[in-house]
Amino acid sequence: MLLGHRNAIALAGGAILLYIGIRSIRGDPASVESAPTTEQSAVVSPDSNARTLAADFGSTFLLTLTNPVTILAFVGIFAGLGVGVSGDYLAAAVLVAGVFAGSALWWFVLSAAVDRVRERVTPAVLRRVNQLAGVVIVGFGVAALWSGL
């Protein structure tokens, strides 16, 4: 069914990517002034900080689980490896645990890297990064539109 509508999907996806890319190029980056500094974080009680972290983790976890790309990726991986077809649920559980561990490690490394360079990223640098990302997204949007014609 999706293959029959791939041109319309490519055109719609390309238009959305163009919109997102242009907004990223033209828009100002989000202000980081509202984020608490290390000193301000120390003033926050451990209970409220833990609740915030748990809420952030929970919402990100649920968003990731309900992401259609994530679901399709797992379906593709499972189908490609033949997992689940033969009833080998242990292999499926090991695969899911491996993907989870790899994702958790990636986010840990990424968060640690961002924490290290946060002080050096000025609003001007952030604006340039957003503009560069916007240009790349526009490029993907143009490619998607081209493929849908």
CSV table of N, CA and C in Angstrom, one decimal:
chain,number,residue,atom,x,y,z
A,1,MET,N,0.8,-1.2,0.0
A,1,MET,CA,0.0,0.0,0.0
A,1,MET,C,0.9,1.3,0.0
A,2,LEU,N,1.9,1.3,0.8
A,2,LEU,CA,2.8,2.4,0.9
A,2,LEU,C,3.5,2.7,-0.4
A,3,LEU,N,3.9,1.6,-1.0
A,3,LEU,CA,4.7,1.8,-2.3
A,3,LEU,C,3.8,2.4,-3.4
A,4,GLY,N,2.5,2.1,-3.3
A,4,GLY,CA,1.6,2.7,-4.3
A,4,GLY,C,1.4,4.2,-4.1
A,5,HIS,N,1.7,4.7,-2.9
A,5,HIS,CA,1.5,6.1,-2.6
A,5,HIS,C,2.8,6.8,-2.3
A,6,ARG,N,3.9,6.2,-2.7
A,6,ARG,CA,5.3,6.7,-2.4
A,6,ARG,C,5.5,8.1,-2.9
A,7,ASN,N,5.0,8.4,-4.1
A,7,ASN,CA,5.2,9.8,-4.7
A,7,ASN,C,4.5,10.8,-3.8
A,8,ALA,N,3.3,10.6,-3.4
A,8,ALA,CA,2.5,11.5,-2.6
A,8,ALA,C,3.2,11.6,-1.2
A,9,ILE,N,3.7,10.5,-0.7
A,9,ILE,CA,4.4,10.5,0.6
A,9,ILE,C,5.7,11.3,0.5
A,10,ALA,N,6.4,11.1,-0.6
A,10,ALA,CA,7.7,11.9,-0.8
A,10,ALA,C,7.4,13.3,-0.9
A,11,LEU,N,6.4,13.7,-1.7
A,11,LEU,CA,6.0,15.1,-1.8
A,11,LEU,C,5.6,15.8,-0.5
A,12,ALA,N,4.8,15.1,0.3
A,12,ALA,CA,4.4,15.6,1.6
A,12,ALA,C,5.6,15.7,2.5
A,13,GLY,N,6.3,14.6,2.6
A,13,GLY,CA,7.5,14.6,3.5
A,13,GLY,C,8.5,15.7,3.0
A,14,GLY,N,8.7,15.9,1.7
A,14,GLY,CA,9.6,16.9,1.3
A,14,GLY,C,9.2,18.3,1.6
A,15,ALA,N,7.9,18.5,1.5
A,15,ALA,CA,7.3,19.8,1.9
A,15,ALA,C,7.5,20.1,3.4
A,16,ILE,N,7.3,19.1,4.2
A,16,ILE,CA,7.5,19.2,5.6
A,16,ILE,C,8.9,19.5,6.0
A,17,LEU,N,9.8,18.8,5.3
A,17,LEU,CA,11.3,19.0,5.5
A,17,LEU,C,11.7,20.4,5.1
A,18,LEU,N,11.2,20.9,4.0
A,18,LEU,CA,11.5,22.2,3.6
A,18,LEU,C,11.0,23.3,4.6
A,19,TYR,N,9.8,23.1,5.1
A,19,TYR,CA,9.3,24.0,6.1
A,19,TYR,C,10.1,24.0,7.4
A,20,ILE,N,10.5,22.8,7.9
A,20,ILE,CA,11.3,22.7,9.1
A,20,ILE,C,12.7,23.3,8.8
A,21,GLY,N,13.3,23.0,7.6
A,21,GLY,CA,14.6,23.6,7.3
A,21,GLY,C,14.6,25.1,7.2
A,22,ILE,N,13.6,25.6,6.6
A,22,ILE,CA,13.6,27.1,6.4
A,22,ILE,C,13.3,27.7,7.8
A,23,ARG,N,12.5,27.2,8.6
A,23,ARG,CA,12.3,27.7,10.0
A,23,ARG,C,13.6,27.6,10.8
A,24,SER,N,14.4,26.6,10.6
A,24,SER,CA,15.6,26.5,11.3
A,24,SER,C,16.6,27.5,10.8
A,25,ILE,N,16.7,27.8,9.5
A,25,ILE,CA,17.6,28.7,9.0
A,25,ILE,C,17.2,30.2,9.4
A,26,ARG,N,15.9,30.5,9.4
A,26,ARG,CA,15.5,31.8,9.7
A,26,ARG,C,15.3,32.1,11.2
A,27,GLY,N,15.0,31.1,12.0
A,27,GLY,CA,14.7,31.3,13.4
A,27,GLY,C,15.9,31.5,14.3
A,28,ASP,N,15.6,32.1,15.4
A,28,ASP,CA,16.6,32.2,16.5
A,28,ASP,C,16.6,30.9,17.3
A,29,PRO,N,17.8,30.5,17.7
A,29,PRO,CA,17.9,29.4,18.6
A,29,PRO,C,17.2,29.6,19.9
A,30,ALA,N,16.7,28.5,20.6
A,30,ALA,CA,16.1,28.6,21.8
A,30,ALA,C,17.0,29.2,22.9
A,31,SER,N,16.5,30.0,23.7
A,31,SER,CA,17.3,30.6,24.8
A,31,SER,C,17.7,29.6,25.8
A,32,VAL,N,19.0,29.6,26.2
A,32,VAL,CA,19.4,28.7,27.3
A,32,VAL,C,19.5,29.5,28.6
A,33,GLU,N,19.0,30.7,28.6
A,33,GLU,CA,19.1,31.5,29.9
A,33,GLU,C,18.1,31.0,30.9
A,34,SER,N,17.1,30.3,30.5
A,34,SER,CA,16.1,29.8,31.5
A,34,SER,C,16.5,28.5,32.1
A,35,ALA,N,17.6,27.9,31.5
A,35,ALA,CA,18.1,26.6,32.1
A,35,ALA,C,18.9,26.9,33.4
A,36,PRO,N,18.7,26.1,34.4
A,36,PRO,CA,19.5,26.4,35.6
A,36,PRO,C,20.9,26.1,35.5
A,37,THR,N,21.8,27.0,36.1
A,37,THR,CA,23.2,26.7,36.1
A,37,THR,C,23.5,25.7,37.2
A,38,THR,N,24.8,25.3,37.2
A,38,THR,CA,25.2,24.2,38.2
A,38,THR,C,24.9,24.7,39.6
A,39,GLU,N,25.2,26.0,39.8
A,39,GLU,CA,25.0,26.6,41.2
A,39,GLU,C,23.5,26.6,41.5
A,40,GLN,N,22.6,26.9,40.6
A,40,GLN,CA,21.2,26.9,40.8
A,40,GLN,C,20.7,25.5,41.0
A,41,SER,N,21.2,24.5,40.3
A,41,SER,CA,20.8,23.2,40.5
A,41,SER,C,21.1,22.6,41.9
A,42,ALA,N,22.2,23.1,42.5
A,42,ALA,CA,22.6,22.7,43.8
A,42,ALA,C,21.6,23.1,44.8
A,43,VAL,N,20.9,24.2,44.5
A,43,VAL,CA,19.9,24.8,45.5
A,43,VAL,C,18.6,24.0,45.5
A,44,VAL,N,18.3,23.3,44.3
A,44,VAL,CA,17.1,22.6,44.2
A,44,VAL,C,17.2,21.3,45.1
A,45,SER,N,16.0,21.0,45.7
A,45,SER,CA,16.1,19.8,46.6
A,45,SER,C,16.2,18.6,45.8
A,46,PRO,N,16.9,17.6,46.4
A,46,PRO,CA,17.1,16.3,45.6
A,46,PRO,C,15.8,15.6,45.2
A,47,ASP,N,14.8,15.8,46.0
A,47,ASP,CA,13.5,15.1,45.7
A,47,ASP,C,12.9,15.7,44.4
A,48,SER,N,12.9,17.1,44.3
A,48,SER,CA,12.3,17.7,43.1
A,48,SER,C,13.1,17.5,41.9
A,49,ASN,N,14.5,17.4,42.1
A,49,ASN,CA,15.4,17.2,41.0
A,49,ASN,C,15.2,15.7,40.5
A,50,ALA,N,15.0,14.8,41.4
A,50,ALA,CA,14.8,13.4,41.0
A,50,ALA,C,13.5,13.2,40.3
A,51,ARG,N,12.4,13.9,40.7
A,51,ARG,CA,11.1,13.9,40.0
A,51,ARG,C,11.2,14.4,38.6
A,52,THR,N,12.0,15.5,38.5
A,52,THR,CA,12.1,16.1,37.2
A,52,THR,C,12.9,15.2,36.2
A,53,LEU,N,14.0,14.6,36.7
A,53,LEU,CA,14.7,13.7,35.9
A,53,LEU,C,13.9,12.4,35.5
A,54,ALA,N,13.1,11.9,36.5
A,54,ALA,CA,12.3,10.8,36.2
A,54,ALA,C,11.2,11.1,35.2
A,55,ALA,N,10.6,12.3,35.3
A,55,ALA,CA,9.6,12.8,34.3
A,55,ALA,C,10.2,13.0,33.0
A,56,ASP,N,11.4,13.6,32.9
A,56,ASP,CA,12.1,13.7,31.6
A,56,ASP,C,12.4,12.4,31.0
A,57,PHE,N,12.9,11.4,31.8
A,57,PHE,CA,13.2,10.1,31.3
A,57,PHE,C,12.0,9.4,30.8
A,58,GLY,N,10.9,9.5,31.6
A,58,GLY,CA,9.7,8.8,31.2
A,58,GLY,C,9.1,9.4,29.9
A,59,SER,N,9.0,10.7,29.8
A,59,SER,CA,8.5,11.3,28.6
A,59,SER,C,9.3,10.9,27.3
A,60,THR,N,10.6,11.0,27.5
A,60,THR,CA,11.5,10.7,26.4
A,60,THR,C,11.4,9.2,26.0
A,61,PHE,N,11.3,8.3,27.0
A,61,PHE,CA,11.2,6.9,26.8
A,61,PHE,C,9.9,6.6,26.0
A,62,LEU,N,8.8,7.2,26.4
A,62,LEU,CA,7.5,7.0,25.7
A,62,LEU,C,7.5,7.5,24.3
A,63,LEU,N,8.1,8.7,24.1
A,63,LEU,CA,8.2,9.3,22.8
A,63,LEU,C,9.0,8.4,21.9
A,64,THR,N,10.1,7.8,22.4
A,64,THR,CA,10.9,6.9,21.6
A,64,THR,C,10.2,5.6,21.3
A,65,LEU,N,9.4,5.1,22.2
A,65,LEU,CA,8.7,3.9,22.0
A,65,LEU,C,7.6,4.0,20.9
A,66,THR,N,7.0,5.2,20.9
A,66,THR,CA,5.9,5.5,20.0
A,66,THR,C,6.3,6.1,18.7
A,67,ASN,N,7.6,6.3,18.5
A,67,ASN,CA,8.1,6.9,17.3
A,67,ASN,C,7.9,5.8,16.1
A,68,PRO,N,7.2,6.2,15.1
A,68,PRO,CA,7.0,5.2,14.0
A,68,PRO,C,8.3,4.7,13.4
A,69,VAL,N,9.3,5.6,13.3
A,69,VAL,CA,10.6,5.1,12.7
A,69,VAL,C,11.2,4.0,13.6
A,70,THR,N,11.1,4.2,14.9
A,70,THR,CA,11.7,3.2,15.8
A,70,THR,C,10.9,1.9,15.6
A,71,ILE,N,9.6,1.9,15.6
A,71,ILE,CA,8.8,0.7,15.4
A,71,ILE,C,9.1,0.0,14.1
A,72,LEU,N,9.2,0.8,13.0
A,72,LEU,CA,9.5,0.2,11.7
A,72,LEU,C,10.9,-0.3,11.7
A,73,ALA,N,11.9,0.3,12.4
A,73,ALA,CA,13.2,-0.2,12.4
A,73,ALA,C,13.3,-1.5,13.1
A,74,PHE,N,12.6,-1.6,14.2
A,74,PHE,CA,12.5,-2.9,14.9
A,74,PHE,C,11.8,-4.0,14.1
A,75,VAL,N,10.8,-3.7,13.4
A,75,VAL,CA,10.1,-4.6,12.6
A,75,VAL,C,11.0,-5.1,11.5
A,76,GLY,N,11.8,-4.2,10.9
A,76,GLY,CA,12.7,-4.5,9.8
A,76,GLY,C,13.9,-5.4,10.3
A,77,ILE,N,14.4,-5.0,11.5
A,77,ILE,CA,15.5,-5.8,12.1
A,77,ILE,C,15.0,-7.2,12.4
A,78,PHE,N,13.9,-7.3,13.1
A,78,PHE,CA,13.3,-8.6,13.5
A,78,PHE,C,13.0,-9.5,12.2
A,79,ALA,N,12.5,-8.8,11.2
A,79,ALA,CA,12.1,-9.6,10.0
A,79,ALA,C,13.4,-10.0,9.3
A,80,GLY,N,14.4,-9.1,9.2
A,80,GLY,CA,15.7,-9.5,8.6
A,80,GLY,C,16.4,-10.6,9.2
A,81,LEU,N,16.4,-10.6,10.6
A,81,LEU,CA,17.1,-11.6,11.3
A,81,LEU,C,16.2,-12.9,11.5
A,82,GLY,N,15.0,-12.8,11.2
A,82,GLY,CA,14.1,-13.9,11.4
A,82,GLY,C,13.7,-14.1,12.8
A,83,VAL,N,13.9,-13.1,13.6
A,83,VAL,CA,13.5,-13.2,15.0
A,83,VAL,C,12.0,-13.1,15.2
A,84,GLY,N,11.5,-14.0,16.0
A,84,GLY,CA,10.0,-14.0,16.3
A,84,GLY,C,9.3,-14.9,15.4
A,85,VAL,N,9.8,-15.2,14.2
A,85,VAL,CA,9.1,-16.1,13.3
A,85,VAL,C,9.3,-17.5,13.8
A,86,SER,N,10.4,-17.8,14.3
A,86,SER,CA,10.7,-19.2,14.8
A,86,SER,C,10.3,-19.4,16.2
A,87,GLY,N,9.8,-18.3,16.9
A,87,GLY,CA,9.4,-18.4,18.3
A,87,GLY,C,10.6,-18.3,19.2
A,88,ASP,N,11.7,-17.8,18.7
A,88,ASP,CA,12.9,-17.7,19.6
A,88,ASP,C,12.8,-16.3,20.3
A,89,TYR,N,12.1,-16.3,21.4
A,89,TYR,CA,11.9,-15.1,22.1
A,89,TYR,C,13.1,-14.6,22.9
A,90,LEU,N,14.0,-15.6,23.3
A,90,LEU,CA,15.2,-15.2,23.9
A,90,LEU,C,16.1,-14.4,23.0
A,91,ALA,N,16.2,-14.8,21.8
A,91,ALA,CA,17.0,-14.0,20.8
A,91,ALA,C,16.4,-12.6,20.6
A,92,ALA,N,15.1,-12.5,20.6
A,92,ALA,CA,14.4,-11.2,20.5
A,92,ALA,C,14.7,-10.4,21.7
A,93,ALA,N,14.7,-11.0,22.9
A,93,ALA,CA,14.9,-10.2,24.1
A,93,ALA,C,16.4,-9.7,24.2
A,94,VAL,N,17.3,-10.6,23.7
A,94,VAL,CA,18.7,-10.2,23.7
A,94,VAL,C,18.9,-9.1,22.7
A,95,LEU,N,18.3,-9.1,21.6
A,95,LEU,CA,18.4,-8.1,20.6
A,95,LEU,C,17.9,-6.7,21.1
A,96,VAL,N,16.7,-6.8,21.7
A,96,VAL,CA,16.1,-5.6,22.3
A,96,VAL,C,17.0,-5.0,23.4
A,97,ALA,N,17.5,-5.9,24.3
A,97,ALA,CA,18.4,-5.4,25.4
A,97,ALA,C,19.7,-4.8,24.8
A,98,GLY,N,20.2,-5.4,23.7
A,98,GLY,CA,21.4,-4.8,23.1
A,98,GLY,C,21.1,-3.4,22.5
A,99,VAL,N,20.0,-3.3,21.8
A,99,VAL,CA,19.6,-2.0,21.2
A,99,VAL,C,19.4,-1.0,22.4
A,100,PHE,N,18.8,-1.4,23.4
A,100,PHE,CA,18.6,-0.5,24.6
A,100,PHE,C,19.9,0.0,25.2
A,101,ALA,N,20.8,-1.0,25.4
A,101,ALA,CA,22.1,-0.7,26.0
A,101,ALA,C,22.9,0.3,25.1
A,102,GLY,N,22.9,0.0,23.8
A,102,GLY,CA,23.6,0.9,22.8
A,102,GLY,C,23.0,2.2,22.8
A,103,SER,N,21.7,2.3,22.8
A,103,SER,CA,21.0,3.7,22.8
A,103,SER,C,21.3,4.4,24.1
A,104,ALA,N,21.3,3.7,25.2
A,104,ALA,CA,21.6,4.4,26.5
A,104,ALA,C,23.0,4.9,26.5
A,105,LEU,N,23.9,4.1,26.0
A,105,LEU,CA,25.3,4.5,26.0
A,105,LEU,C,25.5,5.7,25.1
A,106,TRP,N,24.8,5.7,23.9
A,106,TRP,CA,24.9,6.8,23.0
A,106,TRP,C,24.4,8.1,23.7
A,107,TRP,N,23.3,8.1,24.3
A,107,TRP,CA,22.7,9.2,25.0
A,107,TRP,C,23.6,9.7,26.1
A,108,PHE,N,24.2,8.8,26.9
A,108,PHE,CA,25.1,9.1,27.9
A,108,PHE,C,26.3,9.9,27.4
A,109,VAL,N,26.9,9.3,26.3
A,109,VAL,CA,28.1,10.0,25.7
A,109,VAL,C,27.7,11.3,25.1
A,110,LEU,N,26.6,11.4,24.5
A,110,LEU,CA,26.2,12.7,23.9
A,110,LEU,C,25.9,13.7,24.9
A,111,SER,N,25.2,13.3,26.0
A,111,SER,CA,24.9,14.3,27.1
A,111,SER,C,26.2,14.7,27.8
A,112,ALA,N,27.1,13.8,28.0
A,112,ALA,CA,28.4,14.2,28.6
A,112,ALA,C,29.2,15.2,27.7
A,113,ALA,N,29.2,14.9,26.4
A,113,ALA,CA,29.9,15.8,25.5
A,113,ALA,C,29.2,17.2,25.5
A,114,VAL,N,27.9,17.3,25.5
A,114,VAL,CA,27.2,18.5,25.5
A,114,VAL,C,27.5,19.3,26.8
A,115,ASP,N,27.6,18.6,27.9
A,115,ASP,CA,27.9,19.2,29.2
A,115,ASP,C,29.3,19.8,29.2
A,116,ARG,N,30.2,19.2,28.5
A,116,ARG,CA,31.6,19.7,28.5
A,116,ARG,C,31.7,20.9,27.6
A,117,VAL,N,31.0,21.0,26.5
A,117,VAL,CA,31.1,22.2,25.6
A,117,VAL,C,30.0,23.3,25.8
A,118,ARG,N,29.1,23.1,26.7
A,118,ARG,CA,28.0,24.0,26.9
A,118,ARG,C,28.5,25.4,27.1
A,119,GLU,N,29.5,25.6,27.9
A,119,GLU,CA,29.9,27.0,28.3
A,119,GLU,C,30.5,27.7,27.0
A,120,ARG,N,31.1,26.9,26.1
A,120,ARG,CA,31.7,27.5,24.9
A,120,ARG,C,30.8,27.8,23.8
A,121,VAL,N,29.6,27.3,23.9
A,121,VAL,CA,28.6,27.5,22.8
A,121,VAL,C,27.9,28.8,23.0
A,122,THR,N,28.3,29.8,22.3
A,122,THR,CA,27.6,31.1,22.4
A,122,THR,C,26.3,31.1,21.5
A,123,PRO,N,25.5,32.1,21.7
A,123,PRO,CA,24.3,32.2,20.9
A,123,PRO,C,24.6,32.3,19.4
A,124,ALA,N,25.7,33.0,19.1
A,124,ALA,CA,26.1,33.1,17.7
A,124,ALA,C,26.5,31.7,17.1
A,125,VAL,N,27.2,30.9,17.9
A,125,VAL,CA,27.6,29.6,17.4
A,125,VAL,C,26.4,28.7,17.2
A,126,LEU,N,25.5,28.8,18.2
A,126,LEU,CA,24.3,28.0,18.1
A,126,LEU,C,23.4,28.4,16.9
A,127,ARG,N,23.4,29.7,16.6
A,127,ARG,CA,22.6,30.2,15.4
A,127,ARG,C,23.3,29.6,14.2
A,128,ARG,N,24.6,29.6,14.1
A,128,ARG,CA,25.3,29.0,12.9
A,128,ARG,C,25.0,27.5,12.8
A,129,VAL,N,25.0,26.8,13.9
A,129,VAL,CA,24.7,25.4,13.9
A,129,VAL,C,23.3,25.1,13.4
A,130,ASN,N,22.3,25.9,13.9
A,130,ASN,CA,20.9,25.8,13.4
A,130,ASN,C,20.8,26.1,11.9
A,131,GLN,N,21.6,27.1,11.4
A,131,GLN,CA,21.5,27.4,10.0
A,131,GLN,C,22.1,26.3,9.2
A,132,LEU,N,23.2,25.7,9.6
A,132,LEU,CA,23.8,24.6,8.9
A,132,LEU,C,22.8,23.4,8.9
A,133,ALA,N,22.2,23.1,10.0
A,133,ALA,CA,21.3,22.0,10.1
A,133,ALA,C,20.1,22.3,9.2
A,134,GLY,N,19.6,23.6,9.2
A,134,GLY,CA,18.5,23.9,8.3
A,134,GLY,C,18.8,23.7,6.8
A,135,VAL,N,20.1,24.1,6.4
A,135,VAL,CA,20.5,23.9,5.0
A,135,VAL,C,20.5,22.4,4.7
A,136,VAL,N,21.0,21.5,5.6
A,136,VAL,CA,21.0,20.1,5.4
A,136,VAL,C,19.6,19.6,5.3
A,137,ILE,N,18.7,20.0,6.2
A,137,ILE,CA,17.3,19.6,6.1
A,137,ILE,C,16.6,20.0,4.9
A,138,VAL,N,16.9,21.2,4.4
A,138,VAL,CA,16.3,21.7,3.1
A,138,VAL,C,16.8,20.8,2.0
A,139,GLY,N,18.1,20.5,2.0
A,139,GLY,CA,18.6,19.6,1.0
A,139,GLY,C,17.9,18.2,1.0
A,140,PHE,N,17.6,17.7,2.1
A,140,PHE,CA,16.9,16.4,2.2
A,140,PHE,C,15.4,16.6,1.6
A,141,GLY,N,14.9,17.8,2.0
A,141,GLY,CA,13.5,18.1,1.5
A,141,GLY,C,13.5,18.2,0.0
A,142,VAL,N,14.5,18.9,-0.6
A,142,VAL,CA,14.5,19.0,-2.1
A,142,VAL,C,14.7,17.6,-2.7
A,143,ALA,N,15.6,16.8,-2.1
A,143,ALA,CA,15.8,15.4,-2.6
A,143,ALA,C,14.5,14.6,-2.6
A,144,ALA,N,13.7,14.8,-1.5
A,144,ALA,CA,12.5,14.0,-1.3
A,144,ALA,C,11.5,14.5,-2.4
A,145,LEU,N,11.4,15.9,-2.5
A,145,LEU,CA,10.5,16.4,-3.6
A,145,LEU,C,10.9,15.9,-4.9
A,146,TRP,N,12.2,15.9,-5.2
A,146,TRP,CA,12.6,15.5,-6.5
A,146,TRP,C,12.3,14.0,-6.8
A,147,SER,N,12.4,13.2,-5.7
A,147,SER,CA,12.1,11.8,-5.9
A,147,SER,C,10.6,11.5,-6.1
A,148,GLY,N,9.8,12.5,-5.6
A,148,GLY,CA,8.3,12.3,-5.7
A,148,GLY,C,7.7,12.8,-7.0
A,149,LEU,N,8.6,13.5,-7.8
A,149,LEU,CA,8.1,14.0,-9.1
A,149,LEU,C,8.1,12.9,-10.2
